[in-house]
């Protein structure tokens, strides 16, 4: 019995191929198509379908590497048809939903990833990462600043799915992180360096923000942007990346105000000030309930090329302004179950 084939949900099959391919495979099965089945003890599955197509699912390989005699490339509808039909033949199979990818041994991991990827993963992991772990359903690890890794098939890392190309190291990092805790849901960190925020920075910020609160942008003086810029540089020097981003965004809002830009948003100023105090208060209290890197941001910068993906359009809106208009389009990502916003400002040509 092929546990990997039985564990793949329709959603995972759609990710491996496309929703249209899965739907066509389901229609084939609903039509009552028959096949001659052969399964060996080592897990090889071979089906000769009555439409003269032959599909072979080798026991030593994931279904992404299955063989089909049709002319399609990749995971075709015939392979999906074989997987779904196999699942329907084993209706009594109850896959164990809760499992811990951290139980994957280094030996198994090394057989899946290259030596260089393993070494890279270990280096990044030991240097300090923040990872959101969730094993309440299909286990996944959201590695802050790097990417998300899903483990849809229990005890089989061949099906581990990442959201960027060439990310074998990400899969190893996720497995290392799952070894830290046996809790089903946990935010963990491997950062050993203490992240503090100096009184010099908070005192300077308090002085600037008090003036903004009392007098607004109109009454704080023309040197506000320079003061915010110097404070931003101080934050960067101390590794306070996200507080520095807040100061950068405040400078942008101030520039919009001074230039009478219709995109200036006073509510955004209030939001940024509030976020500053929430983050700095959390760093000062140092309760360790939230990893400091999740509050201050990570000084290490990682870049990855995202895989191409299909998004579902939810709708768009246009906001007309004095100097142009803003287009906002909303999309749902079926892979991460997140809603994405694409926003663009187009300036009037006149």
PDB file of N, CA and C in Angstrom, residues 34-80:
ATOM      1  N   UNK A  34     -12.291   2.217 -16.911  1.00  0.00           N
ATOM      2  CA  UNK A  34     -11.712   1.054 -16.253  1.00  0.00           C
ATOM      3  C   UNK A  34     -10.226   0.936 -16.580  1.00  0.00           C
ATOM      4  N   UNK A  35      -9.530   0.173 -15.747  1.00  0.00           N
ATOM      5  CA  UNK A  35      -8.116  -0.065 -15.973  1.00  0.00           C
ATOM      6  C   UNK A  35      -7.684  -1.395 -15.400  1.00  0.00           C
ATOM      7  N   UNK A  36      -6.615  -1.927 -15.937  1.00  0.00           N
ATOM      8  CA  UNK A  36      -6.056  -3.179 -15.440  1.00  0.00           C
ATOM      9  C   UNK A  36      -4.894  -2.837 -14.504  1.00  0.00           C
ATOM     10  N   UNK A  37      -5.057  -3.222 -13.236  1.00  0.00           N
ATOM     11  CA  UNK A  37      -4.127  -2.785 -12.198  1.00  0.00           C
ATOM     12  C   UNK A  37      -3.115  -3.870 -11.863  1.00  0.00           C
ATOM     13  N   UNK A  38      -1.886  -3.413 -11.544  1.00  0.00           N
ATOM     14  CA  UNK A  38      -0.861  -4.321 -11.073  1.00  0.00           C
ATOM     15  C   UNK A  38      -0.016  -3.575 -10.041  1.00  0.00           C
ATOM     16  N   UNK A  39       0.075  -4.133  -8.822  1.00  0.00           N
ATOM     17  CA  UNK A  39       0.878  -3.517  -7.767  1.00  0.00           C
ATOM     18  C   UNK A  39       1.833  -4.555  -7.203  1.00  0.00           C
ATOM     19  N   UNK A  40       3.105  -4.218  -7.157  1.00  0.00           N
ATOM     20  CA  UNK A  40       4.119  -5.147  -6.669  1.00  0.00           C
ATOM     21  C   UNK A  40       4.423  -4.885  -5.196  1.00  0.00           C
ATOM     22  N   UNK A  41       5.148  -5.807  -4.576  1.00  0.00           N
ATOM     23  CA  UNK A  41       5.458  -5.683  -3.150  1.00  0.00           C
ATOM     24  C   UNK A  41       6.361  -4.493  -2.854  1.00  0.00           C
ATOM     25  N   UNK A  42       7.164  -4.093  -3.829  1.00  0.00           N
ATOM     26  CA  UNK A  42       8.045  -2.942  -3.591  1.00  0.00           C
ATOM     27  C   UNK A  42       7.377  -1.611  -3.923  1.00  0.00           C
ATOM     28  N   UNK A  43       6.055  -1.617  -4.108  1.00  0.00           N
ATOM     29  CA  UNK A  43       5.306  -0.372  -4.237  1.00  0.00           C
ATOM     30  C   UNK A  43       5.093   0.138  -5.642  1.00  0.00           C
ATOM     31  N   UNK A  44       5.534  -0.581  -6.649  1.00  0.00           N
ATOM     32  CA  UNK A  44       5.298  -0.142  -8.032  1.00  0.00           C
ATOM     33  C   UNK A  44       3.824  -0.345  -8.396  1.00  0.00           C
ATOM     34  N   UNK A  45       3.240   0.691  -8.959  1.00  0.00           N
ATOM     35  CA  UNK A  45       1.843   0.632  -9.404  1.00  0.00           C
ATOM     36  C   UNK A  45       1.814   0.837 -10.914  1.00  0.00           C
ATOM     37  N   UNK A  46       1.173  -0.096 -11.620  1.00  0.00           N
ATOM     38  CA  UNK A  46       1.045   0.021 -13.070  1.00  0.00           C
ATOM     39  C   UNK A  46      -0.416  -0.161 -13.454  1.00  0.00           C
ATOM     40  N   UNK A  47      -0.921   0.756 -14.279  1.00  0.00           N
ATOM     41  CA  UNK A  47      -2.308   0.696 -14.718  1.00  0.00           C
ATOM     42  C   UNK A  47      -2.354   0.826 -16.234  1.00  0.00           C
ATOM     43  N   UNK A  48      -3.014  -0.148 -16.870  1.00  0.00           N
ATOM     44  CA  UNK A  48      -3.276  -0.061 -18.307  1.00  0.00           C
ATOM     45  C   UNK A  48      -4.737   0.345 -18.470  1.00  0.00           C
ATOM     46  N   UNK A  49      -4.951   1.623 -18.817  1.00  0.00           N
ATOM     47  CA  UNK A  49      -6.307   2.147 -18.920  1.00  0.00           C
ATOM     48  C   UNK A  49      -6.942   1.717 -20.246  1.00  0.00           C
ATOM     49  N   UNK A  50      -8.263   1.683 -20.236  1.00  0.00           N
ATOM     50  CA  UNK A  50      -8.970   1.214 -21.423  1.00  0.00           C
ATOM     51  C   UNK A  50      -8.888   2.188 -22.594  1.00  0.00           C
ATOM     52  N   UNK A  51      -8.391   3.397 -22.345  1.00  0.00           N
ATOM     53  CA  UNK A  51      -8.165   4.324 -23.464  1.00  0.00           C
ATOM     54  C   UNK A  51      -6.735   4.210 -23.995  1.00  0.00           C
ATOM     55  N   UNK A  52      -6.078   3.042 -23.676  1.00  0.00           N
ATOM     56  CA  UNK A  52      -4.751   2.672 -24.187  1.00  0.00           C
ATOM     57  C   UNK A  52      -3.602   3.451 -23.561  1.00  0.00           C
ATOM     58  N   UNK A  53      -3.868   4.190 -22.494  1.00  0.00           N
ATOM     59  CA  UNK A  53      -2.806   4.906 -21.787  1.00  0.00           C
ATOM     60  C   UNK A  53      -2.285   4.025 -20.653  1.00  0.00           C
ATOM     61  N   UNK A  54      -0.976   3.975 -20.499  1.00  0.00           N
ATOM     62  CA  UNK A  54      -0.356   3.177 -19.436  1.00  0.00           C
ATOM     63  C   UNK A  54       0.372   4.124 -18.472  1.00  0.00           C
ATOM     64  N   UNK A  55       0.050   4.012 -17.193  1.00  0.00           N
ATOM     65  CA  UNK A  55       0.693   4.835 -16.161  1.00  0.00           C
ATOM     66  C   UNK A  55       1.465   3.936 -15.198  1.00  0.00           C
ATOM     67  N   UNK A  56       2.681   4.354 -14.849  1.00  0.00           N
ATOM     68  CA  UNK A  56       3.514   3.610 -13.910  1.00  0.00           C
ATOM     69  C   UNK A  56       3.971   4.555 -12.811  1.00  0.00           C
ATOM     70  N   UNK A  57       3.653   4.188 -11.556  1.00  0.00           N
ATOM     71  CA  UNK A  57       4.086   4.951 -10.391  1.00  0.00           C
ATOM     72  C   UNK A  57       5.137   4.126  -9.660  1.00  0.00           C
ATOM     73  N   UNK A  58       6.435   4.367  -9.923  1.00  0.00           N
ATOM     74  CA  UNK A  58       7.494   3.581  -9.263  1.00  0.00           C
ATOM     75  C   UNK A  58       7.465   3.782  -7.748  1.00  0.00           C
ATOM     76  N   UNK A  59       7.637   2.692  -7.009  1.00  0.00           N
ATOM     77  CA  UNK A  59       7.581   2.782  -5.553  1.00  0.00           C
ATOM     78  C   UNK A  59       8.707   3.590  -4.956  1.00  0.00           C
ATOM     79  N   UNK A  60       9.826   3.716  -5.644  1.00  0.00           N
ATOM     80  CA  UNK A  60      10.982   4.433  -5.117  1.00  0.00           C
ATOM     81  C   UNK A  60      10.983   5.915  -5.473  1.00  0.00           C
ATOM     82  N   UNK A  61       9.965   6.360  -6.211  1.00  0.00           N
ATOM     83  CA  UNK A  61       9.936   7.740  -6.685  1.00  0.00           C
ATOM     84  C   UNK A  61       8.618   8.411  -6.321  1.00  0.00           C
ATOM     85  N   UNK A  62       8.623   9.734  -6.116  1.00  0.00           N
ATOM     86  CA  UNK A  62       7.365  10.452  -5.900  1.00  0.00           C
ATOM     87  C   UNK A  62       6.576  10.527  -7.199  1.00  0.00           C
ATOM     88  N   UNK A  63       5.307  10.882  -7.125  1.00  0.00           N
ATOM     89  CA  UNK A  63       4.469  10.856  -8.333  1.00  0.00           C
ATOM     90  C   UNK A  63       4.887  11.918  -9.336  1.00  0.00           C
ATOM     91  N   UNK A  64       5.668  12.919  -8.914  1.00  0.00           N
ATOM     92  CA  UNK A  64       6.168  13.900  -9.877  1.00  0.00           C
ATOM     93  C   UNK A  64       7.047  13.232 -10.929  1.00  0.00           C
ATOM     94  N   UNK A  65       7.596  12.058 -10.598  1.00  0.00           N
ATOM     95  CA  UNK A  65       8.481  11.354 -11.525  1.00  0.00           C
ATOM     96  C   UNK A  65       7.824  10.096 -12.078  1.00  0.00           C
ATOM     97  N   UNK A  66       6.492  10.028 -12.007  1.00  0.00           N
ATOM     98  CA  UNK A  66       5.773   8.880 -12.566  1.00  0.00           C
ATOM     99  C   UNK A  66       5.839   8.914 -14.092  1.00  0.00           C
ATOM    100  N   UNK A  67       5.614   7.750 -14.702  1.00  0.00           N
ATOM    101  CA  UNK A  67       5.679   7.625 -16.167  1.00  0.00           C
ATOM    102  C   UNK A  67       4.277   7.455 -16.750  1.00  0.00           C
ATOM    103  N   UNK A  68       4.067   8.063 -17.912  1.00  0.00           N
ATOM    104  CA  UNK A  68       2.807   7.913 -18.634  1.00  0.00           C
ATOM    105  C   UNK A  68       3.120   7.864 -20.131  1.00  0.00           C
ATOM    106  N   UNK A  69       2.366   7.046 -20.852  1.00  0.00           N
ATOM    107  CA  UNK A  69       2.631   6.896 -22.287  1.00  0.00           C
ATOM    108  C   UNK A  69       1.992   7.978 -23.144  1.00  0.00           C
ATOM    109  N   UNK A  70       1.275   8.908 -22.526  1.00  0.00           N
ATOM    110  CA  UNK A  70       0.690  10.001 -23.308  1.00  0.00           C
ATOM    111  C   UNK A  70       1.787  10.992 -23.687  1.00  0.00           C
ATOM    112  N   UNK A  71       1.421  12.001 -24.470  1.00  0.00           N
ATOM    113  CA  UNK A  71       2.406  12.949 -24.976  1.00  0.00           C
ATOM    114  C   UNK A  71       2.588  14.169 -24.069  1.00  0.00           C
ATOM    115  N   UNK A  72       1.833  14.257 -22.980  1.00  0.00           N
ATOM    116  CA  UNK A  72       1.948  15.409 -22.071  1.00  0.00           C
ATOM    117  C   UNK A  72       3.234  15.323 -21.261  1.00  0.00           C
ATOM    118  N   UNK A  73       3.731  16.476 -20.880  1.00  0.00           N
ATOM    119  CA  UNK A  73       4.913  16.528 -20.019  1.00  0.00           C
ATOM    120  C   UNK A  73       4.479  16.832 -18.594  1.00  0.00           C
ATOM    121  N   UNK A  74       5.304  16.447 -17.627  1.00  0.00           N
ATOM    122  CA  UNK A  74       4.974  16.702 -16.238  1.00  0.00           C
ATOM    123  C   UNK A  74       3.923  15.728 -15.726  1.00  0.00           C
ATOM    124  N   UNK A  75       3.241  16.151 -14.666  1.00  0.00           N
ATOM    125  CA  UNK A  75       2.198  15.316 -14.060  1.00  0.00           C
ATOM    126  C   UNK A  75       0.905  15.537 -14.847  1.00  0.00           C
ATOM    127  N   UNK A  76       0.556  14.562 -15.675  1.00  0.00           N
ATOM    128  CA  UNK A  76      -0.610  14.706 -16.557  1.00  0.00           C
ATOM    129  C   UNK A  76      -1.882  14.229 -15.875  1.00  0.00           C
ATOM    130  N   UNK A  77      -2.997  14.381 -16.561  1.00  0.00           N
ATOM    131  CA  UNK A  77      -4.283  14.001 -15.975  1.00  0.00           C
ATOM    132  C   UNK A  77      -4.388  12.477 -15.784  1.00  0.00           C
ATOM    133  N   UNK A  78      -3.656  11.715 -16.585  1.00  0.00           N
ATOM    134  CA  UNK A  78      -3.700  10.257 -16.451  1.00  0.00           C
ATOM    135  C   UNK A  78      -3.030   9.803 -15.153  1.00  0.00           C
ATOM    136  N   UNK A  79      -1.931  10.481 -14.794  1.00  0.00           N
ATOM    137  CA  UNK A  79      -1.264  10.165 -13.527  1.00  0.00           C
ATOM    138  C   UNK A  79      -2.160  10.558 -12.356  1.00  0.00           C
ATOM    139  N   UNK A  80      -2.789  11.735 -12.453  1.00  0.00           N
ATOM    140  CA  UNK A  80      -3.721  12.163 -11.406  1.00  0.00           C
ATOM    141  C   UNK A  80      -4.894  11.193 -11.345  1.00  0.00           C
TER     142      UNK A  80
END
